Short mmCIF file of C-alpha atoms and ligand atoms in Angstrom, two decimals:
data_model
loop_
_atom_site.label_atom_id
_atom_site.label_comp_id
_atom_site.label_asym_id
_atom_site.label_seq_id
_atom_site.Cartn_x
_atom_site.Cartn_y
_atom_site.Cartn_z
CA UNK A 1 -54.79 256.14 203.12
CA UNK A 2 -52.14 255.24 205.46
CA UNK A 3 -49.47 258.20 205.65
CA UNK A 4 -45.91 257.70 204.46
CA UNK A 5 -42.45 258.80 205.26
CA UNK A 6 -39.25 258.56 203.93
CA UNK A 7 -35.59 260.22 204.46
CA UNK A 8 -33.35 260.49 201.26
CA UNK A 9 -29.74 260.62 202.16
CA UNK A 10 -28.16 263.34 200.79
CA UNK A 11 -24.95 261.11 199.95
CA UNK A 12 -24.22 261.78 195.75
CA UNK A 13 -25.74 260.74 192.81
CA UNK A 14 -28.63 258.41 191.70
CA UNK A 15 -28.13 255.48 190.39
CA UNK A 16 -30.37 253.52 187.90
CA UNK A 17 -30.29 251.03 191.47
CA UNK A 18 -32.84 253.43 193.03
CA UNK A 19 -34.37 253.88 190.09
CA UNK A 20 -35.75 251.64 190.06
CA UNK A 21 -35.92 250.75 193.70
CA UNK A 22 -37.00 253.10 196.13
CA UNK A 23 -37.38 256.01 193.37
CA UNK A 24 -41.04 253.94 191.86
CA UNK A 25 -41.90 252.41 194.16
CA UNK A 26 -41.90 256.35 196.80
CA UNK A 27 -43.69 257.18 192.89
CA UNK A 28 -46.65 255.30 193.36
CA UNK A 29 -47.22 256.05 197.17
CA UNK A 30 -47.46 259.17 196.50
CA UNK A 31 -50.63 258.69 194.45
CA UNK A 32 -52.91 256.89 197.27
CA UNK A 33 -51.28 258.19 200.18
CA UNK A 34 -50.36 261.35 202.39
CA UNK A 35 -46.71 261.18 201.74
CA UNK A 36 -44.33 263.00 203.23
CA UNK A 37 -40.15 262.47 201.98
CA UNK A 38 -37.45 264.58 203.22
CA UNK A 39 -34.19 265.16 202.95
CA UNK A 40 -32.14 263.46 205.81
CA UNK A 41 -29.26 266.57 206.10
CA UNK A 42 -29.05 266.70 210.19
CA UNK A 43 -28.56 262.30 209.59
CA UNK A 44 -25.36 263.81 207.45
CA UNK A 45 -24.14 265.46 210.31
CA UNK A 46 -23.13 262.55 212.10
CA UNK A 47 -20.31 262.44 209.13
CA UNK A 48 -19.08 265.88 208.83
CA UNK A 49 -19.66 267.88 205.05
CA UNK A 50 -17.85 270.03 204.93
CA UNK A 51 -20.90 273.70 204.89
CA UNK A 52 -19.46 274.35 201.63
CA UNK A 53 -20.72 270.85 200.50
CA UNK A 54 -23.80 269.86 203.04
CA UNK A 55 -25.88 272.54 200.73
CA UNK A 56 -25.54 271.49 196.98
CA UNK A 57 -25.64 267.55 198.74
CA UNK A 58 -28.86 268.16 199.46
CA UNK A 59 -29.71 270.15 196.48
CA UNK A 60 -28.68 267.85 193.53
CA UNK A 61 -30.66 264.85 195.78
CA UNK A 62 -33.88 266.82 195.36
CA UNK A 63 -32.99 267.81 192.00
CA UNK A 64 -33.09 264.76 190.58
CA UNK A 65 -35.63 262.89 192.73
CA UNK A 66 -37.69 265.42 191.49
CA UNK A 67 -37.09 264.98 188.11
CA UNK A 68 -38.12 261.07 187.95
CA UNK A 69 -40.89 262.04 189.27
CA UNK A 70 -41.92 262.58 192.65
CA UNK A 71 -44.63 265.50 192.69
CA UNK A 72 -44.41 268.33 194.79
CA UNK A 73 -48.31 268.66 194.52
CA UNK A 74 -48.84 265.32 195.70
CA UNK A 75 -46.85 264.47 198.32
CA UNK A 76 -45.25 266.97 200.98
CA UNK A 77 -41.17 267.77 199.97
CA UNK A 78 -39.27 269.07 202.40
CA UNK A 79 -36.50 268.87 203.89
CA UNK A 80 -35.08 267.61 207.46
CA UNK A 81 -33.04 270.98 208.65
CA UNK A 82 -36.11 273.09 207.72
CA UNK A 83 -39.01 271.42 210.43
CA UNK A 84 -36.54 271.58 213.82
CA UNK A 85 -39.94 270.12 215.56
CA UNK A 86 -37.98 266.93 214.77
CA UNK A 87 -34.90 267.84 216.39
CA UNK A 88 -37.27 268.72 219.44
CA UNK A 89 -39.04 265.15 219.26
CA UNK A 90 -35.06 263.30 219.01
CA UNK A 91 -34.70 265.39 222.26
CA UNK A 92 -37.78 263.90 224.11
CA UNK A 93 -37.16 260.11 222.46
CA UNK A 94 -33.23 260.68 223.31
CA UNK A 95 -34.32 260.62 227.14
CA UNK A 96 -36.37 257.99 227.33
CA UNK A 97 -33.76 255.22 224.99
CA UNK A 98 -31.29 253.46 226.25
CA UNK A 99 -27.71 253.00 225.92
CA UNK A 100 -27.90 248.98 225.50
CA UNK A 101 -30.44 249.49 222.98
CA UNK A 102 -28.76 251.91 220.57
CA UNK A 103 -25.31 250.37 220.86
CA UNK A 104 -26.43 246.96 219.93
CA UNK A 105 -27.89 248.10 216.32
CA UNK A 106 -26.39 246.60 213.38
CA UNK A 107 -25.51 249.78 211.98
CA UNK A 108 -23.82 251.48 214.78
CA UNK A 109 -21.91 248.19 214.90
CA UNK A 110 -20.99 248.45 211.67
CA UNK A 111 -20.07 251.86 211.68
CA UNK A 112 -17.54 251.57 214.81
CA UNK A 113 -15.84 249.40 213.19
CA UNK A 114 -15.15 251.80 210.38
CA UNK A 115 -14.94 254.57 211.71
CA UNK A 116 -13.26 253.64 215.69
CA UNK A 117 -12.36 257.55 215.25
CA UNK A 118 -15.74 259.06 214.59
CA UNK A 119 -18.01 257.20 216.63
CA UNK A 120 -20.67 260.33 218.35
CA UNK A 121 -23.44 260.80 220.20
CA UNK A 122 -25.08 261.49 216.33
CA UNK A 123 -24.43 257.85 215.42
CA UNK A 124 -25.70 256.06 218.89
CA UNK A 125 -29.05 257.95 218.46
CA UNK A 126 -29.63 257.51 214.56
CA UNK A 127 -32.74 255.39 215.60
CA UNK A 128 -34.57 258.40 217.21
CA UNK A 129 -33.63 260.60 215.13
CA UNK A 130 -35.41 258.24 212.53
CA UNK A 131 -37.94 258.20 215.04
CA UNK A 132 -39.05 261.02 215.91
CA UNK A 133 -38.24 261.54 211.45
CA UNK A 134 -40.94 259.11 211.39
CA UNK A 135 -43.59 259.00 214.24
CA UNK A 136 -43.77 263.21 214.32
CA UNK A 137 -46.72 262.91 211.40
CA UNK A 138 -47.64 260.20 213.25
CA UNK A 139 -46.28 257.73 210.69
CA UNK A 140 -47.93 254.02 210.37
CA UNK A 141 -46.60 252.67 206.50
CA UNK A 142 -42.29 253.61 205.95
CA UNK A 143 -41.35 252.73 202.98
CA UNK A 144 -37.91 251.47 203.44
CA UNK A 145 -35.47 247.67 202.33
CA UNK A 146 -34.31 245.69 204.37
CA UNK A 147 -31.76 247.13 205.82
CA UNK A 148 -33.40 249.68 207.55
CA UNK A 149 -35.70 246.67 208.71
CA UNK A 150 -34.40 247.38 212.55
CA UNK A 151 -33.99 251.06 213.55
CA UNK A 152 -38.25 250.63 212.48
CA UNK A 153 -38.32 248.41 214.96
CA UNK A 154 -36.72 250.70 216.61
CA UNK A 155 -38.90 252.98 215.51
CA UNK A 156 -42.24 251.15 217.12
CA UNK A 157 -40.41 250.28 220.18
CA UNK A 158 -40.12 254.40 221.02
CA UNK A 159 -43.07 255.00 219.91
CA UNK A 160 -44.88 252.25 222.57
CA UNK A 161 -42.61 253.20 225.25
CA UNK A 162 -44.27 257.02 224.69
CA UNK A 163 -48.02 255.98 224.95
CA UNK A 164 -46.73 253.95 228.08
CA UNK A 165 -45.27 255.43 229.58
CA UNK A 166 -48.03 258.35 229.28
CA UNK A 167 -50.45 255.79 229.43
CA UNK A 168 -52.12 257.10 226.25
CA UNK A 169 -52.87 255.75 222.18
CA UNK A 170 -50.86 258.48 220.90
CA UNK A 171 -48.12 257.07 218.85
CA UNK A 172 -49.18 254.66 216.12
CA UNK A 173 -46.45 251.81 215.66
CA UNK A 174 -45.17 252.20 212.22
CA UNK A 175 -44.44 249.72 209.54
CA UNK A 176 -42.07 248.66 206.64
CA UNK A 177 -44.47 249.63 203.67
CA UNK A 178 -43.56 245.91 201.30
CA UNK A 179 -43.66 246.38 197.45
CA UNK A 180 -42.70 242.62 198.06
CA UNK A 181 -42.50 240.79 194.48
CA UNK A 182 -42.19 244.26 192.98
CA UNK A 183 -38.52 244.87 193.60
CA UNK A 184 -36.28 245.12 190.15
CA UNK A 185 -33.43 243.61 190.08
CA UNK A 186 -30.76 246.16 189.20
CA UNK A 187 -27.07 244.38 189.25
CA UNK A 188 -23.54 246.56 189.50
CA UNK A 189 -21.64 245.98 186.71
CA UNK A 190 -19.24 244.77 187.75
CA UNK A 191 -20.47 241.08 187.46
CA UNK A 192 -21.40 240.77 191.12
CA UNK A 193 -24.99 241.69 193.72
CA UNK A 194 -26.75 244.87 193.41
CA UNK A 195 -26.36 248.05 191.69
CA UNK A 196 -24.75 250.29 194.29
CA UNK A 197 -23.42 247.91 196.38
CA UNK A 198 -20.21 248.25 195.41
CA UNK A 199 -17.69 251.34 195.82
CA UNK A 200 -16.74 249.52 192.17
CA UNK A 201 -15.74 252.66 190.76
CA UNK A 202 -17.45 252.09 187.41
CA UNK A 203 -20.16 249.07 189.47
CA UNK A 204 -22.72 252.28 189.53
CA UNK A 205 -24.83 254.39 186.35
CA UNK A 206 -25.75 257.52 187.64
CA UNK A 207 -29.19 258.81 186.18
CA UNK A 208 -26.41 262.15 185.23
CA UNK A 209 -24.16 260.30 183.78
CA UNK A 210 -23.12 261.80 179.96
CA UNK A 211 -23.83 259.96 176.71
CA UNK A 212 -20.08 258.65 176.77
CA UNK A 213 -19.92 257.24 180.44
CA UNK A 214 -22.15 255.39 179.96
CA UNK A 215 -20.92 253.78 176.57
CA UNK A 216 -17.37 253.55 178.54
CA UNK A 217 -19.10 252.33 181.60
CA UNK A 218 -21.01 249.09 179.51
CA UNK A 219 -18.28 248.81 177.57
CA UNK A 220 -16.29 247.81 180.00
CA UNK A 221 -18.87 245.35 182.42
CA UNK A 222 -17.36 242.15 182.74
CA UNK A 223 -18.00 239.64 179.96
CA UNK A 224 -17.02 235.83 180.12
CA UNK A 225 -15.84 233.35 177.97
CA UNK A 226 -19.22 232.50 176.24
CA UNK A 227 -21.17 229.83 176.20
CA UNK A 228 -19.25 226.63 174.52
CA UNK A 229 -22.00 224.79 174.22
CA UNK A 230 -26.06 225.37 172.71
CA UNK A 231 -28.13 226.54 175.77
CA UNK A 232 -25.56 227.04 178.74
CA UNK A 233 -26.97 228.34 182.10
CA UNK A 234 -25.52 231.70 181.86
CA UNK A 235 -22.43 233.33 184.52
CA UNK A 236 -23.11 235.91 186.31
CA UNK A 237 -21.87 238.24 185.01
CA UNK A 238 -24.02 237.63 181.30
CA UNK A 239 -27.49 236.79 183.71
CA UNK A 240 -26.68 240.99 185.01
CA UNK A 241 -26.55 241.96 181.06
CA UNK A 242 -29.41 240.51 180.49
CA UNK A 243 -31.24 242.13 183.72
CA UNK A 244 -30.39 245.37 182.71
CA UNK A 245 -30.84 244.85 179.04
CA UNK A 246 -34.31 243.80 180.25
CA UNK A 247 -35.09 247.21 182.13
CA UNK A 248 -34.77 249.37 178.88
CA UNK A 249 -34.39 247.88 176.15
CA UNK A 250 -37.90 245.84 173.63
CA UNK A 251 -38.50 242.78 174.06
CA UNK A 252 -37.27 241.55 170.64
CA UNK A 253 -33.56 243.06 170.89
CA UNK A 254 -33.99 241.09 174.31
CA UNK A 255 -34.47 238.52 172.46
CA UNK A 256 -32.01 238.70 169.65
CA UNK A 257 -29.62 238.52 171.72
CA UNK A 258 -31.17 235.53 173.84
CA UNK A 259 -31.04 233.34 170.42
CA UNK A 260 -27.23 234.76 169.76
CA UNK A 261 -26.74 233.26 173.05
CA UNK A 262 -28.21 230.12 173.00
CA UNK A 263 -27.25 229.23 169.28
CA UNK A 264 -23.31 230.08 171.08
CA UNK A 265 -22.56 233.55 168.37
CA UNK A 266 -23.37 236.20 170.88
CA UNK A 267 -20.65 238.59 170.35
CA UNK A 268 -21.24 240.47 174.02
CA UNK A 269 -19.73 243.52 172.47
CA UNK A 270 -22.15 244.30 170.00
CA UNK A 271 -24.52 243.21 173.87
CA UNK A 272 -23.35 246.02 175.05
CA UNK A 273 -23.04 248.89 172.13
CA UNK A 274 -26.36 247.52 172.03
CA UNK A 275 -27.80 247.86 175.37
CA UNK A 276 -25.76 251.41 176.24
CA UNK A 277 -27.07 252.54 172.72
CA UNK A 278 -31.16 251.62 174.96
CA UNK A 279 -30.01 253.05 178.07
CA UNK A 280 -28.91 256.92 176.61
CA UNK A 281 -31.53 256.50 174.64
CA UNK A 282 -33.30 255.51 178.65
CA UNK A 283 -31.74 257.28 180.68
CA UNK A 284 -30.79 260.99 178.58
CA UNK A 285 -33.88 261.94 179.18
CA UNK A 286 -33.97 262.38 183.04
CA UNK A 287 -30.44 263.74 182.68
CA UNK A 288 -32.35 266.61 180.94
CA UNK A 289 -35.06 266.97 183.53
CA UNK A 290 -32.41 266.91 185.77
CA UNK A 291 -30.13 269.28 184.83
CA UNK A 292 -33.09 271.36 184.23
CA UNK A 293 -34.57 270.91 187.35
CA UNK A 294 -30.89 271.88 189.37
CA UNK A 295 -29.86 275.52 187.31
CA UNK A 296 -33.96 276.75 188.42
CA UNK A 297 -32.85 277.98 191.79
CA UNK A 298 -37.06 279.33 191.42
CA UNK A 299 -38.21 276.57 191.19
CA UNK A 300 -36.40 274.86 194.16
CA UNK A 301 -37.28 277.43 196.46
CA UNK A 302 -40.84 276.81 196.16
CA UNK A 303 -41.17 273.30 195.89
CA UNK A 304 -39.05 273.18 199.07
CA UNK A 305 -41.01 276.13 200.66
CA UNK A 306 -43.82 274.40 199.69
CA UNK A 307 -42.42 270.88 201.02
CA UNK A 308 -41.75 273.28 204.57
CA UNK A 309 -45.43 274.57 205.03
CA UNK A 310 -47.12 271.31 204.57
CA UNK A 311 -44.43 269.93 207.10
CA UNK A 312 -43.88 272.44 209.14
CA UNK A 313 -48.63 272.25 210.15
CA UNK A 314 -48.32 268.51 210.47
CA UNK A 315 -45.06 267.89 212.58
CA UNK A 316 -46.66 271.41 214.98
CA UNK A 317 -49.56 269.62 215.99
CA UNK A 318 -47.31 266.37 216.71
CA UNK A 319 -45.03 268.48 218.90
CA UNK A 320 -47.93 270.87 220.72
CA UNK A 321 -49.72 268.03 221.46
CA UNK A 322 -47.13 265.51 222.60
CA UNK A 323 -45.52 269.10 224.78
CA UNK A 324 -49.09 268.87 226.02
CA UNK A 325 -48.27 264.88 227.26
CA UNK A 326 -45.55 265.17 228.68
CA UNK A 327 -46.64 268.22 230.89
CA UNK A 328 -45.55 271.34 229.92
CA UNK A 329 -47.86 273.75 229.73
CA UNK A 330 -48.21 277.24 229.46
CA UNK A 331 -48.31 279.47 232.85
N1 LIG B 1 -31.84 255.46 206.81
C1 LIG B 1 -32.28 256.15 206.66
C2 LIG B 1 -31.02 255.46 205.50
O1 LIG B 1 -30.40 255.38 204.95
C3 LIG B 1 -32.60 257.93 205.87
C4 LIG B 1 -33.55 257.36 207.38
C5 LIG B 1 -33.58 259.63 207.57
C6 LIG B 1 -34.62 257.27 207.53
N2 LIG B 1 -35.16 259.48 208.09
C7 LIG B 1 -36.29 258.65 207.56
C8 LIG B 1 -35.79 256.31 206.09
C9 LIG B 1 -37.05 258.33 208.07
C10 LIG B 1 -37.24 256.66 205.76
C11 LIG B 1 -38.14 257.24 207.15
O2 LIG B 1 -31.94 255.18 204.25
#
């Protein structure tokens, strides 16, 4: 059994891509491992959210993950800011994190380029906070995508630096949990890459989208001029529509449109109509669950306080030991 930690950024609604990606992995991991999943609200302060929005963002992401099957009876689900031990460990790690290595992190360089007017110390030390999140529970595995690989590498650096510095084999060096081929590709509706990658209006289908919105977005999805010769290779746009169909439609529906495509009689309008209805059947129960959980404050409060208690037991132990190792002793 591994100890697993992962953070969820409170940045708006979950789309279908996150559902078939990170979420499904979390849900399968919680069955067989000791999992800690938290809402990364300390991290979100780097972008200076309005106090009014901060809580709502946390609430939204928490409700959505719970509605999708993250189970507080199986995993420890908590809010990062309710575990100040993380902030203490972050401070300790920062004492041994060097400006040069932090400045070289790709995500930091991106931010410097994109928001030159807000290059704060929190952004620079994002990797030390993330390392603290992970090693506070002495995690061995972290289920994250490729874009987080460098941060995880830094986590290993900080963990092993601590071990070396105090000549103790204390923190494990966590590695990525690789889902490899299990990853389902969810394309966007704008005819290009991954859902959620582009900010383009209407590119992503959100789990909370109403039936009307789902219909509208899908009907507007990019298509092409249609196949001219039998068995023509599909354009990216059309491939994407088929990929989305594979996620939610019956095999016979997919076969039907494959045949129509291959003999050049396909009408994209019909295909999109069918996709929209199948999508609505798939997302409606999830959407209803989200709305139910979001309005059930008592339930949310219970989840969060039980999560906090379990996370605290684990973090407290680490912090007590770390203080001891560093040399803070009581009189
Ligand atoms: N950086 C992660 C992201 O952008 C979120 C995150 C914060 C995280 N702390 C973490 C992920 C610890 C895994 C473990 O998605």
